[in-house]
Amino acid sequence: EDPIALDCSSDDMVREARTGAGVDHFNLIMCVNMTHIAPIQATEGLIASSGELLQAGGALAIYGPFKTHQGRFTTPSNESFDASLRARNPQWGYRSLALLDKLCEDAGLRLETRLDMPANNFMSIYIKDAT
C-alpha cells in the first residue's frame, strides 16, 4: 500500500488516517525526521493519535535527531543544526527523548527499544499494550 500523508497537528488526524487506509487500527505507524522540523503540536498530535490508531501490540516507530533525556545535544553539530532550525522557525528544533517518552506514556505506549542510528539519530520503538 502507498503511505498516507497526514497532518499530525490536525484534530482530524485519526479520522483521516482511518478513512485514508480504510481500516480502524494499524499495526505500525512510522515517523521519520519530522519532530525537529515541525511545531511541537505535530509531535503531540502524532503520538496522541497513534495511541488511538494502533491495535494492541502495534508499534510507533520514530526516527530522527533528539536531545538526550537530560536535554543535552549528542554532538556540537547537532546543537548548531538545532540553532539553525530555530532561526528559521522558533517552533522548530530538537525535542528531548524524555519529552518523547512522556508523551508516549501518556498515550498508552511503552518504550520497547531505542537504537543509536547513523548521523547521531535515534530510532525509538513504542508498543501499545493490550488495554
PDB file of C-alpha atoms in Angstrom:
ATOM      1  CA  GLU A   1       0.000   0.000   0.000  1.00  0.00           C
ATOM      2  CA  ASP A   2       1.034   3.582  -0.537  1.00  0.00           C
ATOM      3  CA  PRO A   3       1.800   5.709   2.522  1.00  0.00           C
ATOM      4  CA  ILE A   4      -0.908   8.042   3.781  1.00  0.00           C
ATOM      5  CA  ALA A   5       0.045  11.707   4.111  1.00  0.00           C
ATOM      6  CA  LEU A   6      -1.365  13.144   7.333  1.00  0.00           C
ATOM      7  CA  ASP A   7      -1.304  16.478   9.112  1.00  0.00           C
ATOM      8  CA  CYS A   8      -0.203  15.387  12.572  1.00  0.00           C
ATOM      9  CA  SER A   9      -1.247  18.697  14.113  1.00  0.00           C
ATOM     10  CA  SER A  10      -4.819  18.331  12.839  1.00  0.00           C
ATOM     11  CA  ASP A  11      -7.659  17.386  15.163  1.00  0.00           C
ATOM     12  CA  ASP A  12      -8.882  15.204  12.285  1.00  0.00           C
ATOM     13  CA  MET A  13      -5.779  13.014  12.039  1.00  0.00           C
ATOM     14  CA  VAL A  14      -7.425   9.891  13.455  1.00  0.00           C
ATOM     15  CA  ARG A  15     -10.413  10.171  11.110  1.00  0.00           C
ATOM     16  CA  GLU A  16      -8.181  10.991   8.118  1.00  0.00           C
ATOM     17  CA  ALA A  17      -5.924   8.011   8.831  1.00  0.00           C
ATOM     18  CA  ARG A  18      -8.838   5.606   9.153  1.00  0.00           C
ATOM     19  CA  THR A  19     -10.529   6.978   6.039  1.00  0.00           C
ATOM     20  CA  GLY A  20      -7.327   7.014   4.002  1.00  0.00           C
ATOM     21  CA  ALA A  21      -6.396   3.453   4.906  1.00  0.00           C
ATOM     22  CA  GLY A  22      -9.901   2.031   5.076  1.00  0.00           C
ATOM     23  CA  VAL A  23      -9.170   0.401   8.458  1.00  0.00           C
ATOM     24  CA  ASP A  24      -9.858   1.275  12.086  1.00  0.00           C
ATOM     25  CA  HIS A  25      -6.500   0.216  13.573  1.00  0.00           C
ATOM     26  CA  PHE A  26      -2.900  -0.046  12.422  1.00  0.00           C
ATOM     27  CA  ASN A  27      -0.027  -2.462  13.074  1.00  0.00           C
ATOM     28  CA  LEU A  28       2.668   0.163  12.535  1.00  0.00           C
ATOM     29  CA  ILE A  29       2.932   3.924  12.375  1.00  0.00           C
ATOM     30  CA  MET A  30       6.320   5.222  11.216  1.00  0.00           C
ATOM     31  CA  CYS A  31       7.558   8.797  11.524  1.00  0.00           C
ATOM     32  CA  VAL A  32      10.904   9.793  10.012  1.00  0.00           C
ATOM     33  CA  ASN A  33      12.626  13.152  10.520  1.00  0.00           C
ATOM     34  CA  MET A  34       9.521  15.138  11.422  1.00  0.00           C
ATOM     35  CA  THR A  35       9.710  16.066  15.095  1.00  0.00           C
ATOM     36  CA  HIS A  36      12.521  18.608  14.737  1.00  0.00           C
ATOM     37  CA  ILE A  37      11.143  20.384  11.648  1.00  0.00           C
ATOM     38  CA  ALA A  38       7.563  20.874  12.824  1.00  0.00           C
ATOM     39  CA  PRO A  39       5.864  22.657  15.710  1.00  0.00           C
ATOM     40  CA  ILE A  40       5.580  20.630  18.914  1.00  0.00           C
ATOM     41  CA  GLN A  41       1.831  20.277  18.229  1.00  0.00           C
ATOM     42  CA  ALA A  42       2.679  17.940  15.332  1.00  0.00           C
ATOM     43  CA  THR A  43       4.674  15.634  17.621  1.00  0.00           C
ATOM     44  CA  GLU A  44       1.951  15.763  20.265  1.00  0.00           C
ATOM     45  CA  GLY A  45      -0.718  15.009  17.637  1.00  0.00           C
ATOM     46  CA  LEU A  46       1.277  12.162  16.110  1.00  0.00           C
ATOM     47  CA  ILE A  47       1.728  10.447  19.443  1.00  0.00           C
ATOM     48  CA  ALA A  48      -1.786  11.028  20.823  1.00  0.00           C
ATOM     49  CA  SER A  49      -3.327   9.835  17.547  1.00  0.00           C
ATOM     50  CA  SER A  50      -1.041   6.802  17.485  1.00  0.00           C
ATOM     51  CA  GLY A  51      -2.363   5.831  20.893  1.00  0.00           C
ATOM     52  CA  GLU A  52      -5.849   5.735  19.370  1.00  0.00           C
ATOM     53  CA  LEU A  53      -4.936   4.247  15.997  1.00  0.00           C
ATOM     54  CA  LEU A  54      -2.624   1.393  16.953  1.00  0.00           C
ATOM     55  CA  GLN A  55      -4.052  -2.020  17.696  1.00  0.00           C
ATOM     56  CA  ALA A  56      -2.829  -3.796  20.838  1.00  0.00           C
ATOM     57  CA  GLY A  57       0.741  -4.886  20.123  1.00  0.00           C
ATOM     58  CA  GLY A  58       1.089  -2.301  17.353  1.00  0.00           C
ATOM     59  CA  ALA A  59       4.203  -0.148  17.117  1.00  0.00           C
ATOM     60  CA  LEU A  60       5.001   3.526  16.728  1.00  0.00           C
ATOM     61  CA  ALA A  61       8.494   3.977  15.282  1.00  0.00           C
ATOM     62  CA  ILE A  62      10.021   7.449  15.491  1.00  0.00           C
ATOM     63  CA  TYR A  63      13.349   8.169  13.769  1.00  0.00           C
ATOM     64  CA  GLY A  64      15.334  11.362  13.921  1.00  0.00           C
ATOM     65  CA  PRO A  65      17.653  13.571  15.934  1.00  0.00           C
ATOM     66  CA  PHE A  66      16.829  14.261  19.580  1.00  0.00           C
ATOM     67  CA  LYS A  67      18.394  15.731  22.669  1.00  0.00           C
ATOM     68  CA  THR A  68      19.268  13.304  25.463  1.00  0.00           C
ATOM     69  CA  HIS A  69      16.998  12.724  28.457  1.00  0.00           C
ATOM     70  CA  GLN A  70      18.998  15.428  30.233  1.00  0.00           C
ATOM     71  CA  GLY A  71      18.278  17.896  27.398  1.00  0.00           C
ATOM     72  CA  ARG A  72      21.812  17.779  26.015  1.00  0.00           C
ATOM     73  CA  PHE A  73      22.827  17.591  22.389  1.00  0.00           C
ATOM     74  CA  THR A  74      24.724  14.492  21.317  1.00  0.00           C
ATOM     75  CA  THR A  75      27.233  16.496  19.256  1.00  0.00           C
ATOM     76  CA  PRO A  76      28.208  20.123  18.647  1.00  0.00           C
ATOM     77  CA  SER A  77      26.975  19.760  15.045  1.00  0.00           C
ATOM     78  CA  ASN A  78      23.510  18.790  16.330  1.00  0.00           C
ATOM     79  CA  GLU A  79      23.485  21.872  18.543  1.00  0.00           C
ATOM     80  CA  SER A  80      24.403  24.048  15.549  1.00  0.00           C
ATOM     81  CA  PHE A  81      21.734  22.448  13.380  1.00  0.00           C
ATOM     82  CA  ASP A  82      19.133  22.976  16.122  1.00  0.00           C
ATOM     83  CA  ALA A  83      20.082  26.657  16.298  1.00  0.00           C
ATOM     84  CA  SER A  84      19.715  26.985  12.513  1.00  0.00           C
ATOM     85  CA  LEU A  85      16.272  25.345  12.654  1.00  0.00           C
ATOM     86  CA  ARG A  86      15.108  27.663  15.440  1.00  0.00           C
ATOM     87  CA  ALA A  87      16.425  30.677  13.486  1.00  0.00           C
ATOM     88  CA  ARG A  88      14.224  29.640  10.538  1.00  0.00           C
ATOM     89  CA  ASN A  89      11.193  28.918  12.704  1.00  0.00           C
ATOM     90  CA  PRO A  90      11.125  29.328  16.502  1.00  0.00           C
ATOM     91  CA  GLN A  91       8.610  26.456  16.766  1.00  0.00           C
ATOM     92  CA  TRP A  92      11.116  24.007  15.275  1.00  0.00           C
ATOM     93  CA  GLY A  93      14.036  22.314  16.992  1.00  0.00           C
ATOM     94  CA  TYR A  94      15.253  19.155  18.620  1.00  0.00           C
ATOM     95  CA  ARG A  95      12.965  17.596  21.232  1.00  0.00           C
ATOM     96  CA  SER A  96      14.307  15.643  24.181  1.00  0.00           C
ATOM     97  CA  LEU A  97      13.975  11.885  24.455  1.00  0.00           C
ATOM     98  CA  ALA A  98      12.405  12.468  27.877  1.00  0.00           C
ATOM     99  CA  LEU A  99       9.597  14.507  26.302  1.00  0.00           C
ATOM    100  CA  LEU A 100       9.079  11.851  23.634  1.00  0.00           C
ATOM    101  CA  ASP A 101       8.886   9.108  26.273  1.00  0.00           C
ATOM    102  CA  LYS A 102       6.437  11.121  28.414  1.00  0.00           C
ATOM    103  CA  LEU A 103       4.114  11.889  25.501  1.00  0.00           C
ATOM    104  CA  CYS A 104       4.112   8.216  24.517  1.00  0.00           C
ATOM    105  CA  GLU A 105       3.488   7.060  28.063  1.00  0.00           C
ATOM    106  CA  ASP A 106       0.525   9.453  28.297  1.00  0.00           C
ATOM    107  CA  ALA A 107      -0.837   7.948  25.053  1.00  0.00           C
ATOM    108  CA  GLY A 108      -0.622   4.373  26.363  1.00  0.00           C
ATOM    109  CA  LEU A 109       2.580   3.494  24.506  1.00  0.00           C
ATOM    110  CA  ARG A 110       5.607   1.968  26.210  1.00  0.00           C
ATOM    111  CA  LEU A 111       9.180   2.179  25.033  1.00  0.00           C
ATOM    112  CA  GLU A 112      10.211  -1.202  23.630  1.00  0.00           C
ATOM    113  CA  THR A 113      13.650  -0.276  22.347  1.00  0.00           C
ATOM    114  CA  ARG A 114      15.792   2.666  21.355  1.00  0.00           C
ATOM    115  CA  LEU A 115      18.619   2.341  18.873  1.00  0.00           C
ATOM    116  CA  ASP A 116      21.503   4.677  18.167  1.00  0.00           C
ATOM    117  CA  MET A 117      21.492   5.271  14.420  1.00  0.00           C
ATOM    118  CA  PRO A 118      23.926   6.835  11.944  1.00  0.00           C
ATOM    119  CA  ALA A 119      24.418  10.611  11.891  1.00  0.00           C
ATOM    120  CA  ASN A 120      23.603  10.905  15.617  1.00  0.00           C
ATOM    121  CA  ASN A 121      19.957   9.943  15.156  1.00  0.00           C
ATOM    122  CA  PHE A 122      17.793   7.614  17.222  1.00  0.00           C
ATOM    123  CA  MET A 123      15.122   5.051  16.377  1.00  0.00           C
ATOM    124  CA  SER A 124      12.587   4.729  19.191  1.00  0.00           C
ATOM    125  CA  ILE A 125      10.022   1.937  19.065  1.00  0.00           C
ATOM    126  CA  TYR A 126       6.941   2.209  21.268  1.00  0.00           C
ATOM    127  CA  ILE A 127       4.356  -0.557  21.687  1.00  0.00           C
ATOM    128  CA  LYS A 128       0.691  -0.242  22.536  1.00  0.00           C
ATOM    129  CA  ASP A 129      -0.107  -2.756  25.226  1.00  0.00           C
ATOM    130  CA  ALA A 130      -3.440  -4.516  25.437  1.00  0.00           C
ATOM    131  CA  THR A 131      -5.957  -2.487  27.392  1.00  0.00           C
TER     132      THR A 131
END
